[in-house]
Tab-separated table of C-alpha atoms and ligand atoms in Angstrom:
chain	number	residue	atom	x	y	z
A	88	UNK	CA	-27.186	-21.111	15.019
A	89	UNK	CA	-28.171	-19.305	18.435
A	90	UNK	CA	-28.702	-22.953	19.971
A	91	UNK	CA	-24.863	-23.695	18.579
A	92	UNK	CA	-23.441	-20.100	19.774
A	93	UNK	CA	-25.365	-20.889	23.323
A	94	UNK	CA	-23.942	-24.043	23.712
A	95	UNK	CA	-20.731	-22.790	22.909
A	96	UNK	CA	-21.105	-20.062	25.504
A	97	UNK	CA	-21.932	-22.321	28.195
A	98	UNK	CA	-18.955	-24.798	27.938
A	99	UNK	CA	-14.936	-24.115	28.981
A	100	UNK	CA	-13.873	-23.120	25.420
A	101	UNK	CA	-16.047	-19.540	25.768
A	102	UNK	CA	-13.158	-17.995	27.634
A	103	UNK	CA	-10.669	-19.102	24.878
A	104	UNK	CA	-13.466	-17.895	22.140
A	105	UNK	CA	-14.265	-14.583	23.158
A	106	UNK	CA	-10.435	-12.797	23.380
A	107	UNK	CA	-9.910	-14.402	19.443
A	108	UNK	CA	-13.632	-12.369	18.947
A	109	UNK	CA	-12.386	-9.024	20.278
A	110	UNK	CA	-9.007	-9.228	18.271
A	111	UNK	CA	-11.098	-9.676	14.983
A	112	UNK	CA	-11.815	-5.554	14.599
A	113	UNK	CA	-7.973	-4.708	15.603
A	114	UNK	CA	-6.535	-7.404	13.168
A	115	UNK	CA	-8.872	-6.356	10.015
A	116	UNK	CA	-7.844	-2.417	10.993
A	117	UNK	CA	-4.383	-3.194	10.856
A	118	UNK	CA	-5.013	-5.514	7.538
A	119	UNK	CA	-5.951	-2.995	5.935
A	120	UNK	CA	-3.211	-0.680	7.197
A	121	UNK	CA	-1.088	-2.851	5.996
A	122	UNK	CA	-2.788	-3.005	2.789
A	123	UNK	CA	-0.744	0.165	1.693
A	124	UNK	CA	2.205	-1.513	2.313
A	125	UNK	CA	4.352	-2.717	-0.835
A	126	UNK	CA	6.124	-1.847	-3.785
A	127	UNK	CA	3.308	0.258	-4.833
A	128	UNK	CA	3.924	2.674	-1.347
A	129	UNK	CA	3.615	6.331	-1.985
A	130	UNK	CA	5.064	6.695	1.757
A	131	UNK	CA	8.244	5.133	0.181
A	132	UNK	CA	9.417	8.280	-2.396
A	133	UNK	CA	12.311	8.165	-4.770
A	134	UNK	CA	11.260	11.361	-6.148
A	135	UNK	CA	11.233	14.825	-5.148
A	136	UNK	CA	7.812	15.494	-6.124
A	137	UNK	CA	6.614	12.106	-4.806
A	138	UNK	CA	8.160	12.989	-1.320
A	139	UNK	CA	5.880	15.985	-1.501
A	140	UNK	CA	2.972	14.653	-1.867
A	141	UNK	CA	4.102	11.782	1.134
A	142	UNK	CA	4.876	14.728	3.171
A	143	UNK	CA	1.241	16.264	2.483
A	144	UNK	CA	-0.214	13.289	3.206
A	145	UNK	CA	1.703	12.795	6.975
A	146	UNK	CA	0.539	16.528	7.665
A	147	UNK	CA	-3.437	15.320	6.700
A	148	UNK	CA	-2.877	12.631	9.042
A	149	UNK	CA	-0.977	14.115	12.353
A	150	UNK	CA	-3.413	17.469	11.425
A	151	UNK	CA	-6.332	15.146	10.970
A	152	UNK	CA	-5.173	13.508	14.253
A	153	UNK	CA	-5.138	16.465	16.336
A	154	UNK	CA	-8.935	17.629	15.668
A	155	UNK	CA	-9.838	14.045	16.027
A	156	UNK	CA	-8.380	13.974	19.360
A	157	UNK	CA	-10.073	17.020	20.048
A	158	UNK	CA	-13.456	15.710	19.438
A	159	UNK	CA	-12.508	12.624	21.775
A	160	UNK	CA	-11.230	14.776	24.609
A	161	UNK	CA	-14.289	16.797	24.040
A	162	UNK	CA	-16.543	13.814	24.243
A	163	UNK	CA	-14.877	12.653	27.565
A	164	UNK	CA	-15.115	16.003	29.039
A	165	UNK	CA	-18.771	15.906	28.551
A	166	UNK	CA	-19.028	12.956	29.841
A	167	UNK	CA	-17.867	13.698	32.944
A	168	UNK	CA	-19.648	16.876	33.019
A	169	UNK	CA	-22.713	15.794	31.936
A	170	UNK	CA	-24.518	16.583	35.210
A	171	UNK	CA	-23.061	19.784	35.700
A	172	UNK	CA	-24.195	20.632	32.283
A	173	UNK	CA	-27.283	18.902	32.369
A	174	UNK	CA	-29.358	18.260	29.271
A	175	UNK	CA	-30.492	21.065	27.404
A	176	UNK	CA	-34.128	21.956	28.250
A	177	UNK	CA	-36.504	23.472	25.379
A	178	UNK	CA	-36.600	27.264	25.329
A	179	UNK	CA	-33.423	27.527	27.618
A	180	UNK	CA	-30.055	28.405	26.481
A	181	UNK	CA	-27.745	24.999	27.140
A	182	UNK	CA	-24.300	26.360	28.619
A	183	UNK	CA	-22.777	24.577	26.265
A	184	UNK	CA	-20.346	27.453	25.664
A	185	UNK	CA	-17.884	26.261	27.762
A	186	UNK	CA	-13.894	27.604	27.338
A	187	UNK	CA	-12.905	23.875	26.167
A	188	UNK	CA	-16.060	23.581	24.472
A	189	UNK	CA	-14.658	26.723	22.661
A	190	UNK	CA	-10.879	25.392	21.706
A	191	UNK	CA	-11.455	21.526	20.493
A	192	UNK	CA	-15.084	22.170	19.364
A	193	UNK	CA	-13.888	25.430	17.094
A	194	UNK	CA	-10.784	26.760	17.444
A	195	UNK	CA	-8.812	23.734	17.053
A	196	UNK	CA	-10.693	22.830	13.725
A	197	UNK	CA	-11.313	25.852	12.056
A	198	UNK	CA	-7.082	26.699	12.683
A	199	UNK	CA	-6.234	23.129	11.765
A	200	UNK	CA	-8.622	22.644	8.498
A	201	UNK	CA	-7.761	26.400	7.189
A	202	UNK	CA	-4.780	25.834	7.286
A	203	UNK	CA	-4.436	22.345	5.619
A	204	UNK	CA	-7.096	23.382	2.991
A	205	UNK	CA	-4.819	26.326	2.101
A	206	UNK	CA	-1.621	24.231	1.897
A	207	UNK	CA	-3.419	21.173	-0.002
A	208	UNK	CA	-4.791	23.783	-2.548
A	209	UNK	CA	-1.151	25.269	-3.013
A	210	UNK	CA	0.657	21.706	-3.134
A	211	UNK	CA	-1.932	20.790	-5.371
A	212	UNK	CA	-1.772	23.363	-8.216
A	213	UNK	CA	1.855	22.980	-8.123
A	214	UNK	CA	2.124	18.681	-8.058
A	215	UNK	CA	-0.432	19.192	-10.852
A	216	UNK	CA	2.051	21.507	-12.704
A	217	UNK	CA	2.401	19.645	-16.263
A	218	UNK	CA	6.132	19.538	-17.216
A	219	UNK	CA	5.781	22.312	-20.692
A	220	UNK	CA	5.179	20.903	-24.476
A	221	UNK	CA	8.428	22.149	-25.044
A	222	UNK	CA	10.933	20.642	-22.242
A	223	UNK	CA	13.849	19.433	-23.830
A	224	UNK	CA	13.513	15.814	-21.721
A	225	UNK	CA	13.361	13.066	-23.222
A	226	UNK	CA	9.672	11.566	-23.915
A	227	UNK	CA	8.009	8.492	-23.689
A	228	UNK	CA	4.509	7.922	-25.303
A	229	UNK	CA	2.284	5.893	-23.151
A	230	UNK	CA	-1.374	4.496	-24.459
A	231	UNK	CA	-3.782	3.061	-22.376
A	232	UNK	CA	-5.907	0.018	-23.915
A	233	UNK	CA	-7.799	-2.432	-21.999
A	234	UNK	CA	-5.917	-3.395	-20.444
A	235	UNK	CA	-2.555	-2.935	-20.873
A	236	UNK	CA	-0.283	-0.128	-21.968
A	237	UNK	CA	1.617	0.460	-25.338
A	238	UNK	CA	5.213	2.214	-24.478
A	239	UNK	CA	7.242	3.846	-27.740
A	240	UNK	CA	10.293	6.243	-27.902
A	241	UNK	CA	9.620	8.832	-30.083
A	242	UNK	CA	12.488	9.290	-32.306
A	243	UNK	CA	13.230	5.741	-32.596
A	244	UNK	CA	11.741	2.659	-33.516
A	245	UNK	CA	11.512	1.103	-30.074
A	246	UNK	CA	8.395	-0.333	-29.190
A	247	UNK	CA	7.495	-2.253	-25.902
A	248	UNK	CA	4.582	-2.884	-23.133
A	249	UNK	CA	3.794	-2.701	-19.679
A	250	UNK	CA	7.452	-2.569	-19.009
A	251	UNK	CA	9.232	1.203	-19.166
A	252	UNK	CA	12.711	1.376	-19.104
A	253	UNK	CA	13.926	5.283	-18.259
A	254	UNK	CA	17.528	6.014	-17.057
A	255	UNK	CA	18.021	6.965	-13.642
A	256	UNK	CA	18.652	10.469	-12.126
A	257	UNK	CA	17.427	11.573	-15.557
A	258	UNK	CA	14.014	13.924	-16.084
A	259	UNK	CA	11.674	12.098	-18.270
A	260	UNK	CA	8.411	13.578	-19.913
A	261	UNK	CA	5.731	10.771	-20.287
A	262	UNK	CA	2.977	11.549	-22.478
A	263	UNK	CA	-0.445	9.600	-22.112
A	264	UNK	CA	-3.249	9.399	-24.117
A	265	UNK	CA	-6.000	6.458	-24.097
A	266	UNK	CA	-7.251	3.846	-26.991
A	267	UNK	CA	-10.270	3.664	-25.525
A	268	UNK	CA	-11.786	4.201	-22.243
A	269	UNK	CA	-10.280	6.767	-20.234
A	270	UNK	CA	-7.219	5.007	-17.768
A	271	UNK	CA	-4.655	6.435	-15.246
A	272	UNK	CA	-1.000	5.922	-15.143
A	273	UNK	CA	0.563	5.636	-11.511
A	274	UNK	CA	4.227	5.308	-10.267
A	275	UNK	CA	2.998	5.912	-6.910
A	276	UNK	CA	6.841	5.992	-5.931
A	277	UNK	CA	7.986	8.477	-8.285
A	278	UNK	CA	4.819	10.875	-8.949
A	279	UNK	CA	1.104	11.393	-8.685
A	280	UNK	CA	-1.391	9.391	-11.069
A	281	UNK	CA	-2.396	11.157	-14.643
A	282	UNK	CA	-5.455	10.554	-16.748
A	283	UNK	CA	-4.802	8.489	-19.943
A	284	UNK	CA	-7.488	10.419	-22.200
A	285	UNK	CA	-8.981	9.210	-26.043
A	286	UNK	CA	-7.822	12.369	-27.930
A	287	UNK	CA	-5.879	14.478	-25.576
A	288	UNK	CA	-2.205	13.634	-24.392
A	289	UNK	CA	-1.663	14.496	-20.669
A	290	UNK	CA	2.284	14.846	-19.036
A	291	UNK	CA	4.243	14.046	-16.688
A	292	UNK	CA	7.131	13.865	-15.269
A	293	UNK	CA	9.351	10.987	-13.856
A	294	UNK	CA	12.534	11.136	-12.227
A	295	UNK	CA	13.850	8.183	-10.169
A	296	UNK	CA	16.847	9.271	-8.174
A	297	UNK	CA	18.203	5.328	-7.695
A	298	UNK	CA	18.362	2.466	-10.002
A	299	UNK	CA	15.350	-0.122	-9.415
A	300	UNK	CA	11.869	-1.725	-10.098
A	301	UNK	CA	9.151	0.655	-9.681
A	302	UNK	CA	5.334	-1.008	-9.757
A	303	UNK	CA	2.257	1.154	-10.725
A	304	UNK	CA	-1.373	0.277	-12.234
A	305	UNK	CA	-3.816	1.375	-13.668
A	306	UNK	CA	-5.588	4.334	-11.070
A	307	UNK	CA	-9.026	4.652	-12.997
A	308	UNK	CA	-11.423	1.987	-12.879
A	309	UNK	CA	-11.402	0.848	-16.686
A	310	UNK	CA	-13.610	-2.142	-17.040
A	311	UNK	CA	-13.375	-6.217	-15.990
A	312	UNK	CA	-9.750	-6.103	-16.170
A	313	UNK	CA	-8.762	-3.248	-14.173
A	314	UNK	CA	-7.094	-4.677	-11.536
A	315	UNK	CA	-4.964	-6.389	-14.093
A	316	UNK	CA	-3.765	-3.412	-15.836
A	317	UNK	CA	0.149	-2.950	-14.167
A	318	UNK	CA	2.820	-1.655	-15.445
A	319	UNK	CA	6.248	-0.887	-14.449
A	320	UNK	CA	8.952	0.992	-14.750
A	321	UNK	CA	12.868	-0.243	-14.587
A	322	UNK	CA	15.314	3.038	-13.798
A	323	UNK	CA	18.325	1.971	-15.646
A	324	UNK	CA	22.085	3.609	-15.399
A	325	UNK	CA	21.970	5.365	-18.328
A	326	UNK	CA	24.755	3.199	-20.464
A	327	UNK	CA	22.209	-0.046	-19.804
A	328	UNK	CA	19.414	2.100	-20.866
A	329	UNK	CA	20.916	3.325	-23.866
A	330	UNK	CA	21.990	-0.306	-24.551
A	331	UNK	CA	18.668	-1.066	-23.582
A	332	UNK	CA	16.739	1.378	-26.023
A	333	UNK	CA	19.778	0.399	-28.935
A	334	UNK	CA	18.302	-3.213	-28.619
A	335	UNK	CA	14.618	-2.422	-28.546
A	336	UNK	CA	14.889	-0.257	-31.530
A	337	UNK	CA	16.141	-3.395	-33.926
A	338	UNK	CA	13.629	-5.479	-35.923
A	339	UNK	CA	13.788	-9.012	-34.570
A	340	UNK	CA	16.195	-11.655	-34.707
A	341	UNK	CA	15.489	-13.958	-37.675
A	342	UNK	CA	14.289	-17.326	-35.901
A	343	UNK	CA	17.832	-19.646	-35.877
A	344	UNK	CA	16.181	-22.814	-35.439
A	345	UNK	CA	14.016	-25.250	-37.212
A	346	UNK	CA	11.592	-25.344	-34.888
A	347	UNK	CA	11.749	-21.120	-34.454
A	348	UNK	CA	10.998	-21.078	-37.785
A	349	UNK	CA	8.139	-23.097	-38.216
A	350	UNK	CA	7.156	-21.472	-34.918
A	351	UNK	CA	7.129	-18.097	-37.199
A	352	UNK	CA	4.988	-19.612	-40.060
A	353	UNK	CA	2.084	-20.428	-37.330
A	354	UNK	CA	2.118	-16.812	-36.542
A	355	UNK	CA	2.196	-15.301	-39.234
A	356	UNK	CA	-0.993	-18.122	-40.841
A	357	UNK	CA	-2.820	-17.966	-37.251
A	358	UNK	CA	-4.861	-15.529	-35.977
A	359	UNK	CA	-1.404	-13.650	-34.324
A	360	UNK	CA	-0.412	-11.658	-36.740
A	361	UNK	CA	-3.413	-9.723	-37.242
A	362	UNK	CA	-3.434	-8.617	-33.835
A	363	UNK	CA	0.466	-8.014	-32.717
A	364	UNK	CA	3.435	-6.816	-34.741
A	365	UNK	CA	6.765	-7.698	-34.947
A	366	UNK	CA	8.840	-6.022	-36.769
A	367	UNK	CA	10.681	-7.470	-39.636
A	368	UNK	CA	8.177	-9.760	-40.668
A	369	UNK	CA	4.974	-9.144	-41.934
A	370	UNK	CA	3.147	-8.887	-39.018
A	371	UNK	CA	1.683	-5.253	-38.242
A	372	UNK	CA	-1.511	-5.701	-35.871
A	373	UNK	CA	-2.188	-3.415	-33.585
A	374	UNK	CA	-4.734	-4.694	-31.130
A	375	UNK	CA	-2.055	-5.929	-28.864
A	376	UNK	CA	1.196	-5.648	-27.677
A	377	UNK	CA	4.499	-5.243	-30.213
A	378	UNK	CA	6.143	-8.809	-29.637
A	379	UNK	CA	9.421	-8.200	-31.684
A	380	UNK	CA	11.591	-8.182	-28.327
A	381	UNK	CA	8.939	-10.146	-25.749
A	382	UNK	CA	11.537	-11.948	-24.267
A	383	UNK	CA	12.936	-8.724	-22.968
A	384	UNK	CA	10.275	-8.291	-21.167
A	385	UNK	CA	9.780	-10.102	-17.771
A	386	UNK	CA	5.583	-10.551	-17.597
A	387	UNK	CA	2.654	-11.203	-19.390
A	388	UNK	CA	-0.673	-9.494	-19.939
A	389	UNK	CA	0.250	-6.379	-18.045
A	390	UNK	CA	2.264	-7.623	-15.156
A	391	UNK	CA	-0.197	-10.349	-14.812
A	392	UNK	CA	1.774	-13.755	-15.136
A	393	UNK	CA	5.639	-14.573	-15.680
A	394	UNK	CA	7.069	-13.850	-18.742
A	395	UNK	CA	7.911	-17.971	-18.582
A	396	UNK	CA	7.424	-20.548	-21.206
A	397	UNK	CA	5.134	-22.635	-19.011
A	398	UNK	CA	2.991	-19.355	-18.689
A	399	UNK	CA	3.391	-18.069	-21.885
A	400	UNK	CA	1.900	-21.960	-22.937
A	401	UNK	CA	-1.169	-21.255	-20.641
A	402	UNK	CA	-1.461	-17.838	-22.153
A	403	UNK	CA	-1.426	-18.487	-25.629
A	404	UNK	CA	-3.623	-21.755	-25.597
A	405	UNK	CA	-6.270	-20.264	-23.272
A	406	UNK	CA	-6.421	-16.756	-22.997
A	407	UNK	CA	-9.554	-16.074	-21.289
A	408	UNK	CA	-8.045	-18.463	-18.385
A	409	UNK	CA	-5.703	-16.133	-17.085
A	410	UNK	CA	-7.381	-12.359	-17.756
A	411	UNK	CA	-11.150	-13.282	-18.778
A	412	UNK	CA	-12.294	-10.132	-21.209
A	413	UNK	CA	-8.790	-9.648	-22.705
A	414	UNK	CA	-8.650	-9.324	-26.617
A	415	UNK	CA	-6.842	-12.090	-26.861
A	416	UNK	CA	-8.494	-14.957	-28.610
A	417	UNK	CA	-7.593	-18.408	-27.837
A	418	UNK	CA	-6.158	-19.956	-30.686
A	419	UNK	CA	-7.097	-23.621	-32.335
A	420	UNK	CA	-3.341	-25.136	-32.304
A	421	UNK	CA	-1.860	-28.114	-32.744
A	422	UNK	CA	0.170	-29.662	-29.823
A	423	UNK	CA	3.399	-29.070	-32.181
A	424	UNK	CA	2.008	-25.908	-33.605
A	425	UNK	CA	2.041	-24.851	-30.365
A	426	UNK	CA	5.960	-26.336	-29.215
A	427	UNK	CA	6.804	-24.424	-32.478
A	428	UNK	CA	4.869	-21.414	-31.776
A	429	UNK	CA	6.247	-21.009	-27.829
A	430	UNK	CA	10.271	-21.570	-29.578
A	431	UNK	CA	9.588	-18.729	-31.865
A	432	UNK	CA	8.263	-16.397	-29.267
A	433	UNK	CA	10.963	-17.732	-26.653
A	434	UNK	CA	13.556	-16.352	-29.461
A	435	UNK	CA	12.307	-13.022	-29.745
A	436	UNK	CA	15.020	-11.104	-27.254
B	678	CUA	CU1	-7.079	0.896	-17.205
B	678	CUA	CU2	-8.106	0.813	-15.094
């Protein structure tokens, strides 16, 4: 390799090579910069109490900035002094108690991290504030499971996944618990994250002040899928959430078609119905999501893959594919067992 790199060196493309070579540390920096970017921003706030906590975090940074500086400035004025200073010799006091020495070696910090330390504390124990047992918003029960997350309206019959609906401009309590292991539920655009516990419910609340698509995921490292553990929450105007919520609350539509129907007789002899429910029909697992209104719904396997018959094909006839670990089993189907099976799920709105 050396021999290569030396040859290299040598000949007219070195001066091209070694500009690309210094812009390497610059461009990963600003990938990863970058990185925060997205619909999953909490620098982007539609929330009061998210705009806090982006507001604490600009402080950290410029605050973080200005002792940082101070160590830099302090390193360059060394520098320079350095001879004037001279090196420290054993059993003699180095004058290293210099009046800049003084400000950005202690003054500057100890002022800077008090005070952000004292204001982080105080932001903290209030953004950590649980909205009361009592509050008379309306509540949405979210489970964790790996890896995806149940989502039901207490008080009525509605039943969905990964996707949460709320109205907009409207306080909503969500209350978590965990199936299993323990997850974390993050809008990082409308709040801070919350533990999804086995055997203790943990609340929050969500307000979204506009209409729109807000992304979150799982925030607690939960096993192989982790990073495929999204969810997401749609802030509705309240009449389409109501309309919404009226819809989600009915037992399915019977299957209209041939095909549907035949569709609904593989899932209810297969493996399926053991494992999902959907209401009006026999079916009443519980290992995965409730499929009485999928097509409502616009992904797969926790924001993973399109909610589209060409994925939903994939997903059903090889599981392990497309989220390796999941539950899911894939199933032994016929080719039109399977064209049956995709027009009865394609029917469930
Ligand atoms: Cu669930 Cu990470």
């Amino acid at each position: 390799m050396s021999t290569g790199e030396g040859a290299v060196g040598r000949g007219p493309s070195s001066c091209r090579r070694r500009p690309r070579r210094l812009a390497l540390p610059p461009a990963l920096f600003l990938l990863v910069l970058l990185a925060g970017c997205g619909p999953m921003s909490p620098l982007d706030p539609e929330s009061e109490p998210a705009r806090r906590i982006s507001v604490l975090w600009w402080a950290m940074l410029a605050l973080a900035t200005i002792v940082f500086g101070g160590a830099c400035v302090m390193l360059i004025v060394g520098w320079f002094r350095r001879r004037e200073w001279g090196l420290p010799v054993l059993g003699e006091r180095p004058r290293l108690f210099d009046g800049s020495v003084v400000v950005f070696g202690i003054v500057i910090p100890v002022v800077v991290l008090v005070a952000l330390f004292a204001w982080a504390n105080v932001a903290m124990v209030q953004e950590t504030d649980s909205p009361p047992a009592n509050s008379p918003a309306m509540k949405i029960e979210v489970t964790g499971s790996q890896w995806w997350w149940q989502v039901r309206y207490p008080g009525t019959t509605a039943v969905t996944a990964n996707e949460i609906h709320i109205p907009a401009r409207t306080p909503v309590t969500i209350v978590t618990e965990a199936e299993d292991v323990i997850h974390s539920f993050w809008i990082p655009r409308l709040n801070r994250k919350v533990d999804s516990l086995p055997g203790h419910a943990n609340r929050l609340e969500l307000y979204a002040e506009k209409p729109g698509y807000y992304r979150g995921s799982c925030a607690e490292f939960c096993g192989q899928q982790h990073a495929r553990m999204g969810v997401a929450v749609y802030a509705d105007p309240p009449e389409r959430f109501r309309a919404w919520l009226a819809t989600m609350s009915r037992p399915r539509a019977a299957p209209a078609s041939p095909l549907a129907r035949r569709g609904e007789q593989v899932f209810m002899s297969k493996q399926c119905a053991s494992c999902h429910t959907i209401r009006g029909t026999p079916a009443r697992g519980e290992v995965g999501p409730d499929l009485t209104h999928l097509k409502t719904r616009s992904t797969l396997a926790a924001l993973t893959i399109p909610n589209r018959r060409g994925y939903l094909a994939g997903w059903v006839a090889d599981p392990q594919s497309v989220k390796e670990g999941a539950k899911m089993p894939a199933l032994d189907l016929t080719g039109p067992e399977l064209q049956a099976l995709l027009e009865y799920l394609e029917s469930l709105k």
